[in-house]
Short mmCIF file of C-alpha atoms in Angstrom, two decimals:
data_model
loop_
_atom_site.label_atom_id
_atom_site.label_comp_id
_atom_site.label_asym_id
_atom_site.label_seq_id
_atom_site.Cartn_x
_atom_site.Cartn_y
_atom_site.Cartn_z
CA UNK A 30 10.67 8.88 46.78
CA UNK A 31 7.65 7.22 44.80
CA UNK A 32 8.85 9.64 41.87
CA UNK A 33 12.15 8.72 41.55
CA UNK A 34 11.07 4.82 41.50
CA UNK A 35 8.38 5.75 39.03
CA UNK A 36 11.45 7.31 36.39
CA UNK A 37 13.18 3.78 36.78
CA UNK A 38 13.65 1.41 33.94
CA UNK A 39 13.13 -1.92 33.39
CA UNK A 40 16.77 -2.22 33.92
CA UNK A 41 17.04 0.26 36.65
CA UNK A 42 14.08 -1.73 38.67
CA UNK A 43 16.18 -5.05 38.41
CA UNK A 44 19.68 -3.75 39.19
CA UNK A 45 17.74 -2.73 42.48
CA UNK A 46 16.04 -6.24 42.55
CA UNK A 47 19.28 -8.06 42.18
CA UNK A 48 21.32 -5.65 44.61
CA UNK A 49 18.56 -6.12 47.43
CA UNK A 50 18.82 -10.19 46.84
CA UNK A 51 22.67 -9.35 46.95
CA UNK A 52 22.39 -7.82 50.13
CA UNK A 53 20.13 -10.14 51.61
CA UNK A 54 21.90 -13.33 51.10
CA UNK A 55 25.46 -11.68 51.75
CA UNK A 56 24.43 -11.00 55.00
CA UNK A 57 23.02 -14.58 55.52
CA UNK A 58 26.10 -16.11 54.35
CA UNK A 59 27.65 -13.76 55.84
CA UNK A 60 29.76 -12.23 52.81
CA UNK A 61 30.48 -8.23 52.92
CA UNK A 62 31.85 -8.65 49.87
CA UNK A 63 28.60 -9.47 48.51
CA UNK A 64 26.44 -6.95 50.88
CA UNK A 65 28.50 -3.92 49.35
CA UNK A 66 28.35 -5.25 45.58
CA UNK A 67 24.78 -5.76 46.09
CA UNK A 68 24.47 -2.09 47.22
CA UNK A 69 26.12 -0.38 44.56
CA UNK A 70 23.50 -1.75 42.52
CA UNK A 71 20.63 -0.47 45.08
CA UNK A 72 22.20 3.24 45.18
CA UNK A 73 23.38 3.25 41.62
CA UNK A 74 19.79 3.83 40.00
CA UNK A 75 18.73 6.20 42.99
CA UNK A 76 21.65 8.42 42.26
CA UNK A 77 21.03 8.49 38.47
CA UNK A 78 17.06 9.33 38.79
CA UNK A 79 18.19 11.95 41.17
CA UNK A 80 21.14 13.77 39.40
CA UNK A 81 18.69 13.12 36.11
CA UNK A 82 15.65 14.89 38.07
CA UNK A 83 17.76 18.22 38.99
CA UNK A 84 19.17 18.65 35.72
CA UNK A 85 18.26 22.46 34.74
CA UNK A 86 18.47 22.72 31.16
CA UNK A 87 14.92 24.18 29.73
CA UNK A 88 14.14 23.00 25.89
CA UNK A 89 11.67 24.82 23.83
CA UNK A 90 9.19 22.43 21.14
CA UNK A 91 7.93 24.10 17.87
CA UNK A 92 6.05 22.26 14.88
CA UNK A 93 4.72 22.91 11.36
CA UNK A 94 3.06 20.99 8.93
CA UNK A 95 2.85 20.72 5.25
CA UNK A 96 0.64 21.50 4.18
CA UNK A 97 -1.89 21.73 7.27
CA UNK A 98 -4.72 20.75 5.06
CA UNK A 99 -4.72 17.49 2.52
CA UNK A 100 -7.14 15.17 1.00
CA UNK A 101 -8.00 11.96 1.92
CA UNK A 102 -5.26 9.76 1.32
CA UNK A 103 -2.77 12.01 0.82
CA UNK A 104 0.87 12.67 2.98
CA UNK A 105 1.56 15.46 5.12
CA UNK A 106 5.11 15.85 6.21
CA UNK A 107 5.33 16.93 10.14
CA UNK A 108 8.64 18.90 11.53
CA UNK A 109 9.13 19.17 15.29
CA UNK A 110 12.11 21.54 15.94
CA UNK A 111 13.47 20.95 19.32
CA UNK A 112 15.79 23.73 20.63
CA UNK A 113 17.78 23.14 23.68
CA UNK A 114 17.39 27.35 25.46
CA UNK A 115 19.51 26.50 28.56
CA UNK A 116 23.32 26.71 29.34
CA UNK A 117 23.18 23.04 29.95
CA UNK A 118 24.22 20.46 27.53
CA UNK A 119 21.39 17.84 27.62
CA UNK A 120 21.36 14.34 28.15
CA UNK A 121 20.68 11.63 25.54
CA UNK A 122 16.65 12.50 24.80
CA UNK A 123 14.36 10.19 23.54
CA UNK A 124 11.40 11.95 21.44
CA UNK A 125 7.98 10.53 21.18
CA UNK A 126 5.37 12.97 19.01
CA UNK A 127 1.71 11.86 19.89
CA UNK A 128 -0.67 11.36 17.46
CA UNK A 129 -4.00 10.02 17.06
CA UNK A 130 -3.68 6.03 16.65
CA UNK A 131 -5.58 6.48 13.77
CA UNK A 132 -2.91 7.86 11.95
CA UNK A 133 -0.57 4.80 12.50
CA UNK A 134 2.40 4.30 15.18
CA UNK A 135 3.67 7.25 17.02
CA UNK A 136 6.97 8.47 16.06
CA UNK A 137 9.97 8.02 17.83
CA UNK A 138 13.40 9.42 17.88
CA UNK A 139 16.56 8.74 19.78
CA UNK A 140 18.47 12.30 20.35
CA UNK A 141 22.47 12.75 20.84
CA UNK A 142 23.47 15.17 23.83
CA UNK A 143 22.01 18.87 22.88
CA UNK A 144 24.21 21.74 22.63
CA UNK A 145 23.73 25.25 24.84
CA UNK A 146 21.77 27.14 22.22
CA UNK A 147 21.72 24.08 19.55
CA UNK A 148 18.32 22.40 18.24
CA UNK A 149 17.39 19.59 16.24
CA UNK A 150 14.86 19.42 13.84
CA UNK A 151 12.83 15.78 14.04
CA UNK A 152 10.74 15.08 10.35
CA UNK A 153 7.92 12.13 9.60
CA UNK A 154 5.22 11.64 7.05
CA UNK A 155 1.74 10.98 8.27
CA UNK A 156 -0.91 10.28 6.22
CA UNK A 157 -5.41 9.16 7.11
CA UNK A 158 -7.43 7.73 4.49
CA UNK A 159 -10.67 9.08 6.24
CA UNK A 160 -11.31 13.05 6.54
CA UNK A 161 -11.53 14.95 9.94
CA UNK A 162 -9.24 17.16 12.03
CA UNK A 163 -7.14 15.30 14.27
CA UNK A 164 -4.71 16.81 16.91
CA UNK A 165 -0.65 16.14 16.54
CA UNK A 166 0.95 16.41 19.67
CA UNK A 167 2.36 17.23 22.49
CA UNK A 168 5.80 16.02 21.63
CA UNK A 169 6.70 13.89 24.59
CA UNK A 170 10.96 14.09 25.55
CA UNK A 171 12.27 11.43 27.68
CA UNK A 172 15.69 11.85 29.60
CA UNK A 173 17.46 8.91 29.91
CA UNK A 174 20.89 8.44 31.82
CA UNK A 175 24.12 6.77 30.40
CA UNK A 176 23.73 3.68 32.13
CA UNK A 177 19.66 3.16 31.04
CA UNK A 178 18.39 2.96 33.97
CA UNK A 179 16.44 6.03 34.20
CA UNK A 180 13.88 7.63 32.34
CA UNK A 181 11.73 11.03 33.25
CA UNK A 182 9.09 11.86 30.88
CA UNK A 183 8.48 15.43 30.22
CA UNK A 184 5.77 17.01 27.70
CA UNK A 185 4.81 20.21 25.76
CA UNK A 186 2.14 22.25 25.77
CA UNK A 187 2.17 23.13 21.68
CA UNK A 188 -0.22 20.75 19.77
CA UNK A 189 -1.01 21.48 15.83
CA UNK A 190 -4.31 20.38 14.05
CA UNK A 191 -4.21 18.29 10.90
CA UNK A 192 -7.59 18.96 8.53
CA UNK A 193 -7.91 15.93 5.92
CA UNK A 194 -10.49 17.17 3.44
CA UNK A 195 -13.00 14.65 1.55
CA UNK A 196 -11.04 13.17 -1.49
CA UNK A 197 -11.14 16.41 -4.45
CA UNK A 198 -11.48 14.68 -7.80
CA UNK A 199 -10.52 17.30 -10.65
CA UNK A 200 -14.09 18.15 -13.06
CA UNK A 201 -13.39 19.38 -16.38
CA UNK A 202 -14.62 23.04 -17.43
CA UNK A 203 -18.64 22.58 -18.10
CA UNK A 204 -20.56 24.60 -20.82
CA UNK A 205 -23.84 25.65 -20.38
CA UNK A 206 -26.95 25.31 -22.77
CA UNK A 207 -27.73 28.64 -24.79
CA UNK A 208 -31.24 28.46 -23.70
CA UNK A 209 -30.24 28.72 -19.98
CA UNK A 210 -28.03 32.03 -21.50
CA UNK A 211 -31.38 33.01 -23.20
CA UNK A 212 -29.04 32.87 -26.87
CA UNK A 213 -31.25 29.61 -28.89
CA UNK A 214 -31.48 26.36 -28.80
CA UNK A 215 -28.29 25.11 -30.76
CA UNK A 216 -25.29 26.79 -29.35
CA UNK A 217 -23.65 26.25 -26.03
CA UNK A 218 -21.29 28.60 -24.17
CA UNK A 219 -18.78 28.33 -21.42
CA UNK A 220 -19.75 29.11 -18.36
CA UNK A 221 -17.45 31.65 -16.90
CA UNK A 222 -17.53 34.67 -14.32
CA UNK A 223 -18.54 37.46 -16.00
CA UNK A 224 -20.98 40.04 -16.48
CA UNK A 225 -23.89 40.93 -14.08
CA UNK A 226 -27.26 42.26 -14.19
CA UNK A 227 -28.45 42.29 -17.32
CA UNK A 228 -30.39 45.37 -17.95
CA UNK A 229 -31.94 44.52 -20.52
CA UNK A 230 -35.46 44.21 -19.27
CA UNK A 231 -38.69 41.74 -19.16
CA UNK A 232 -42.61 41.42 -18.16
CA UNK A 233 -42.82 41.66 -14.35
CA UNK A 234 -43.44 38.25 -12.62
CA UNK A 235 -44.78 37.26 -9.51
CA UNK A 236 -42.46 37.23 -6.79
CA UNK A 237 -39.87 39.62 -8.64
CA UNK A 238 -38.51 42.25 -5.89
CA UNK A 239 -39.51 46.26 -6.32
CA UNK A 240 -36.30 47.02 -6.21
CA UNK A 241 -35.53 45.73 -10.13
CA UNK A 242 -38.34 47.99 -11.82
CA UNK A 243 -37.21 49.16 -14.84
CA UNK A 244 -39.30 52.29 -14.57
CA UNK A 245 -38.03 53.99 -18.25
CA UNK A 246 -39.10 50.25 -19.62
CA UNK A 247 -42.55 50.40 -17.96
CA UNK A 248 -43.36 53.64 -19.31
CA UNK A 249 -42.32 53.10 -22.84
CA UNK A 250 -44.14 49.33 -22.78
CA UNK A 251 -47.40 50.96 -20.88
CA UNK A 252 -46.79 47.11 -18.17
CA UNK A 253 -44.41 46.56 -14.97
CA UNK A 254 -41.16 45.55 -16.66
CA UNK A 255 -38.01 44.54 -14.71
CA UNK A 256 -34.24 43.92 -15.30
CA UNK A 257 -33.66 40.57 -16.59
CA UNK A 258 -31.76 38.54 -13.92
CA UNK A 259 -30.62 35.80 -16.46
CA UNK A 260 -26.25 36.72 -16.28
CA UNK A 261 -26.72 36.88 -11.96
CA UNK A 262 -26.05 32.94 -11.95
CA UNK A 263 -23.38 32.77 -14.11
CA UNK A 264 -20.85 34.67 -11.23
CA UNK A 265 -22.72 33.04 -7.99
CA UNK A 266 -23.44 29.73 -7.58
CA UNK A 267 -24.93 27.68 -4.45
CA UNK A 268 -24.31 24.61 -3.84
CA UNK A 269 -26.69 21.90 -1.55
CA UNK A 270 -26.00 18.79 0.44
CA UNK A 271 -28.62 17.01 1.84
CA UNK A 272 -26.73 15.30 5.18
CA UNK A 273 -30.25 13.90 6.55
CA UNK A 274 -29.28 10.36 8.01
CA UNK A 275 -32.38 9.54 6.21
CA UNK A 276 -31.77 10.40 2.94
CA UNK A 277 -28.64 7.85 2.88
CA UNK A 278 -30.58 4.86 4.59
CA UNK A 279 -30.04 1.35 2.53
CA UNK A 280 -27.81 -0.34 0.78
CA UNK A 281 -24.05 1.50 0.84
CA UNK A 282 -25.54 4.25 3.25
CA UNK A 283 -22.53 5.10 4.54
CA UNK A 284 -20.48 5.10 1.22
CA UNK A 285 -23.05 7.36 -0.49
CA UNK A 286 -22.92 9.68 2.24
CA UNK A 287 -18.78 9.69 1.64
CA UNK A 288 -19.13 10.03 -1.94
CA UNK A 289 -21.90 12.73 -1.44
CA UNK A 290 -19.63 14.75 0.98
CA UNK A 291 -16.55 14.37 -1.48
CA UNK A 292 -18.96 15.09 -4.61
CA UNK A 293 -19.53 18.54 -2.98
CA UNK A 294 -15.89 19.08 -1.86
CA UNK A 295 -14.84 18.84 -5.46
CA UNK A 296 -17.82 20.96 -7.22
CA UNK A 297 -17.13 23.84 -4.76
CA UNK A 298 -13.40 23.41 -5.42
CA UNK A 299 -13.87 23.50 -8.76
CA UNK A 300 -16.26 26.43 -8.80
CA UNK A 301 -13.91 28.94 -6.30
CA UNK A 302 -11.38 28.01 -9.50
CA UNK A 303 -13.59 29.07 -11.94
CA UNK A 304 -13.79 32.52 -9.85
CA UNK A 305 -17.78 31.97 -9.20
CA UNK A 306 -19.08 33.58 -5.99
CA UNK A 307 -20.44 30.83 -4.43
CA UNK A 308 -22.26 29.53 -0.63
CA UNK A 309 -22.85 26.10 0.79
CA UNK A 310 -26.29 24.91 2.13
CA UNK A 311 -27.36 22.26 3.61
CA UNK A 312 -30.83 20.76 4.83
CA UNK A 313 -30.27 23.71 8.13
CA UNK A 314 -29.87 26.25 5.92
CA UNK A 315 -26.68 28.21 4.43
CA UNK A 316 -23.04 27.77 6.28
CA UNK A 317 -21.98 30.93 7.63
CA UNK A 318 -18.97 31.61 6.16
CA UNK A 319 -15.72 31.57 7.95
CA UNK A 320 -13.01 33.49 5.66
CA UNK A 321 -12.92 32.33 1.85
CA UNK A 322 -15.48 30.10 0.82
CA UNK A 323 -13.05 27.35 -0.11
CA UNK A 324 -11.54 27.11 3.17
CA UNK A 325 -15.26 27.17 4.62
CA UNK A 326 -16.10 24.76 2.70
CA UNK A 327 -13.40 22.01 3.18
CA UNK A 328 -12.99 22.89 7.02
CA UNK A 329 -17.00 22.20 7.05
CA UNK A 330 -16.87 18.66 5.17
CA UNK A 331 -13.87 17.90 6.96
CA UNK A 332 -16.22 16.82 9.78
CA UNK A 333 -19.79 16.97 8.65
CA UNK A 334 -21.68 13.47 9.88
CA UNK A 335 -25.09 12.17 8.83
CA UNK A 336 -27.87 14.60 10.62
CA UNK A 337 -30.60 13.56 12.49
CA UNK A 338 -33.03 16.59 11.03
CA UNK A 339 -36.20 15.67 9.39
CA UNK A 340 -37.20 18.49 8.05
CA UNK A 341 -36.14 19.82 4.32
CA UNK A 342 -37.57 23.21 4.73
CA UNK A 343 -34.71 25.67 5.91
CA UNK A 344 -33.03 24.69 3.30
CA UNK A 345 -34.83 25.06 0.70
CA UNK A 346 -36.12 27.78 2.17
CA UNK A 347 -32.04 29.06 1.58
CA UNK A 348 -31.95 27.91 -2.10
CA UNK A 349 -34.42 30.14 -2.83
CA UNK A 350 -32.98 33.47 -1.27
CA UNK A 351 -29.77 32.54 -2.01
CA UNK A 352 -30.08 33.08 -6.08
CA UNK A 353 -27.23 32.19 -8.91
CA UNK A 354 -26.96 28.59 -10.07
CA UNK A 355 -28.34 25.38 -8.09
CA UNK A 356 -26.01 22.70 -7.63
CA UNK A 357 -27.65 19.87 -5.68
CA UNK A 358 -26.42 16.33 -4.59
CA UNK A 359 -28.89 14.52 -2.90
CA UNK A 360 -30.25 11.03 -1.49
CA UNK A 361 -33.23 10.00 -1.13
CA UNK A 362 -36.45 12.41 -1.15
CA UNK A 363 -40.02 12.17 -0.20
CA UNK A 364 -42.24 13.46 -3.11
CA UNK A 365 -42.90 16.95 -0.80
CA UNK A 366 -39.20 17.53 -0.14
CA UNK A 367 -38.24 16.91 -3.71
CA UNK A 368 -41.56 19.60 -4.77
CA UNK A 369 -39.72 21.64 -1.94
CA UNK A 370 -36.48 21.59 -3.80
CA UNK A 371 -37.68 21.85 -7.25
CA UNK A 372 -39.93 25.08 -6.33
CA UNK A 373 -36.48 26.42 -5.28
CA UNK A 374 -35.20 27.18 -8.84
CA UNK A 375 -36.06 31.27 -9.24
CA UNK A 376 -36.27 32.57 -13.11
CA UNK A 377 -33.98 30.88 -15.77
CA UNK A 378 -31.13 30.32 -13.34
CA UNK A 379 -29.38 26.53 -14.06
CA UNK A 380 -30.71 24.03 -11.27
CA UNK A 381 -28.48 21.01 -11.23
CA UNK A 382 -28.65 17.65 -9.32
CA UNK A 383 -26.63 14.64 -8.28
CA UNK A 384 -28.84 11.74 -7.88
CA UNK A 385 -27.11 8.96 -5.76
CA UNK A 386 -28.71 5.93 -6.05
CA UNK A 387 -29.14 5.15 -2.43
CA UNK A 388 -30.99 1.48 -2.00
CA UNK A 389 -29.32 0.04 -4.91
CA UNK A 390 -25.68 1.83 -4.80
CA UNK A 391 -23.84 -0.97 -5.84
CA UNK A 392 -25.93 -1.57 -9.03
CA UNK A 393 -27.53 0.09 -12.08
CA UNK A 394 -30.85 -0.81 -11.01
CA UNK A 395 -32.80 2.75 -10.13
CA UNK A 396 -34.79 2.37 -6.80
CA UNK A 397 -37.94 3.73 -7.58
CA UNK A 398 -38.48 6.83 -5.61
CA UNK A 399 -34.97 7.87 -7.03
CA UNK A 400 -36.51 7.69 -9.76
CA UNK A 401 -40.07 9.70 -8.67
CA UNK A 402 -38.02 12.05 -7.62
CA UNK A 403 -35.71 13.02 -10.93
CA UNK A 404 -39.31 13.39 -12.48
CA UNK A 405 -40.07 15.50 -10.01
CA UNK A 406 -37.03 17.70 -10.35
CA UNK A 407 -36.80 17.35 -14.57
CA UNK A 408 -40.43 18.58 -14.96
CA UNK A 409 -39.65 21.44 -12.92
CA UNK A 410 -36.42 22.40 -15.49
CA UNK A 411 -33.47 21.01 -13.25
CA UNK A 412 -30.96 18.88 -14.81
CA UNK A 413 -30.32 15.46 -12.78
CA UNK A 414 -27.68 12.63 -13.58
CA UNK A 415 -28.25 9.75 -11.80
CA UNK A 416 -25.04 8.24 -9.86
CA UNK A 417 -24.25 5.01 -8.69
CA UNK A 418 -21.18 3.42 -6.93
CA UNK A 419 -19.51 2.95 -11.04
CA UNK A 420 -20.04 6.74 -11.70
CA UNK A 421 -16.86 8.87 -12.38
CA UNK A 422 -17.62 12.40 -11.07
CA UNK A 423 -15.96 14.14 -14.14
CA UNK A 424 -18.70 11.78 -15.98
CA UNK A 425 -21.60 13.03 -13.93
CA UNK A 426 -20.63 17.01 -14.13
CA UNK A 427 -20.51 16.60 -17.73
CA UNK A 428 -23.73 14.87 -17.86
CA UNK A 429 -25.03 17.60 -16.12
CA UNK A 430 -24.10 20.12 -18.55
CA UNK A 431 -24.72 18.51 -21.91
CA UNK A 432 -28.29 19.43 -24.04
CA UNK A 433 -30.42 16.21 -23.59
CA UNK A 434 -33.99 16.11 -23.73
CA UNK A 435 -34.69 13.35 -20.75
CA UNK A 436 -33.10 11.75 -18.17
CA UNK A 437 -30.08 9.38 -18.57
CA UNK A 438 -27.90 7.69 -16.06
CA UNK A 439 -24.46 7.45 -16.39
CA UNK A 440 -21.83 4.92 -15.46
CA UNK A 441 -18.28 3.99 -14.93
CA UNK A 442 -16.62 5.08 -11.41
CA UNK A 443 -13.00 5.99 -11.60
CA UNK A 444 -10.56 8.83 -11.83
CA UNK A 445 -7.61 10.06 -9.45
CA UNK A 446 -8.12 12.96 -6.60
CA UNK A 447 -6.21 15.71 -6.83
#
């Protein structure tokens, strides 16, 4: 009995208000008129609930979305097919699809009577300006009954997951300095996937592996020699994000972090484009990767937050083994983490890094261990732009990649995500 109340209505609870106030005061009057009019409206809402409550027909819920992965800002369109699997036409349904508030209102649809075997398809837009994953669903179908007063809710099990990726801004195609390609000091090259190993080979160094003796070199040059490892980085690549809460403390913390997390979204984008091999690393060490590394990477920075870790050492620690180019985009770095991170570059592999300008973010002032630290990293070979809130990615990756003989900032936020 306490179910069937609970599926009333608004409407249905005061037709039984106003039929038990009927009855009451028709049998004060006395009026019998009035006592059966003031039943009818008593029995009418029970009867609907009940005849609504045994109705039989079964309805099956499917949904897709496209696509099931966007950027920040961008629209996804969601379609809930309904499909009515009984031999019972349905009753006038009204659809509610839950999703996270988030995301704005939850949709709602008003359904005419479903057909034995028929379905209707039910389509909205939903878009988040801030990355994550976020649930959509169950779709929620309430029955209602011709007259309004009843309504019984009933819900599905299938739920999709939305992934909003960081915003991807497009970065044009960078060229790298012929002395990283080991061709002079003028020319500069595309960088592109090719080649491997050179064999071509050189004076053994400390810390070079055994395994790349080139023993017909060594006895023709009477010294260790090994194979050159100078092409490896230009198919592999590895790129860093520091995610320390730490390193974003200050002025426009949190929008550094958001810029740093959508700075690394774009430069792995860009490099799985370019058909590099390439692994992301943070200060815990490398990602394990789950399928390709694009989809790691965005389903990773989807929901990475600030870390609580102190330490810098794992990895760097994975810079090191991991080999190819460095790509770095960092925050803010004691003097030992940045020597950490410089010692990290092996041979004449590229070693890149984002500087954000964390303590003055909104400026072009350069706090001044941002500023220790690029010396830190630039005496040790690396390439570092410095970025601020008025940097254009596109701008920075270019900076990056352009012959200079000392550090220069660069300026100007602005272009479109893809």
């Amino acid at each position: 009995m306490r179910g069937l109340f609970g599926s009333l209505t608004t409407r249905g609870r005061s037709f039984m208000a106003a039929g038990g106030a009927a009855m009451v005061c028709g049998l004060g009057i006395p009026e019998t008129d009035l006592v059966r009019v003031g039943a009818l409206l008593v029995i009418l809402p029970l009867i609907s609930a009940m005849i609504a409550r045994r109705s039989r027909y079964r309805l099956a819920c499917s949904r897709r979305l496209d696509p099931p992965r966007v950027p920040a800002g961008q629209p996804t369109t969601v379609t809930a097919r309904l499909e009515n699997v009984s031999r019972l036409r349905t009753a006038v349904l009204l659809a509610e699809d839950v999703t996270p508030y988030s995301l704005g209102s939850r949709p709602r649809f008003v359904l005419d009577e479903i057909e034995p075997g028929g379905s209707r398809e039910l389509s909205y837009q939903i878009r988040s300006d801030t990355r994550g994953k976020f649930t959509i669903g169950p779709l929620r179908v309430r029955v209602a009954d011709a007259f309004g007063l009843v309504e019984i809710s009933r819900s599905f099990s299938t739920t999709s997951t939305l992934v909003v990726t960081p915003k991807i801004y497009p970065l044009p195609r960078a060229a790298a300095p012929s002395s990283w390609l080991g061709e002079g000091d003028g020319g500069i090259r595309t960088i592109s996937a090719i080649g491997e190993d050179d064999a071509a080979p050189r004076a053994y160094q400390n810390g070079d592996g055994l395994r790349r003796v080139h023993w017909r070199s060594t006895a023709r040059y009477g010294e260790l020699m090994v194979r050159r490892e100078e092409h490896q980085w230009r198919n592999s690549a590895s790129v860093f994000l520091d995610t320390r809460r730490s390193a974003h403390l200050g002025t426009g913390g949190s929008a550094t972090f958001e810029f740093a997390v959508s700075a690394a979204a774009s430069i792995g984008a860009h490099l799985t484009s370019e058909g590099f091999r390439a692994r992301l690393i943070t200060e815990a060490g490398e990602i394990a990767p789950r399928g390709t590394f694009q989809d790691t990477l965005l389903d990773m920075l989807a929901v990475i937050s600030p870390s609580r870790d102190v330490s810098f050492v794992p990895g760097t620690a994975a810079l090191t083994h991991a080999g190819g180019q460095l790509i770095a985009v960092l925050g803010r770095l004691s003097a030992e983490d940045a020597g950490h991170l410089a010692a990290s570059r092996r041979g004449n592999a590229p070693a890149m890094a984002l500087l954000l300008t964390v303590g003055a973010w909104g400026s072009e002032a350069v706090p001044e261990d941002i500023a220790r630290t690029a010396d830190i990293l630039t005496a040790a070979g690396w390439r570092v732009a410095l970025v601020s809130a008025s940097t254009p990615l596109a701008t920075a990756w270019q900076q990056l990649h352009r012959p200079v003989d000392r550090l220069l900032p660069v300026g100007g936020f602005g272009g479109e995500p893809r």
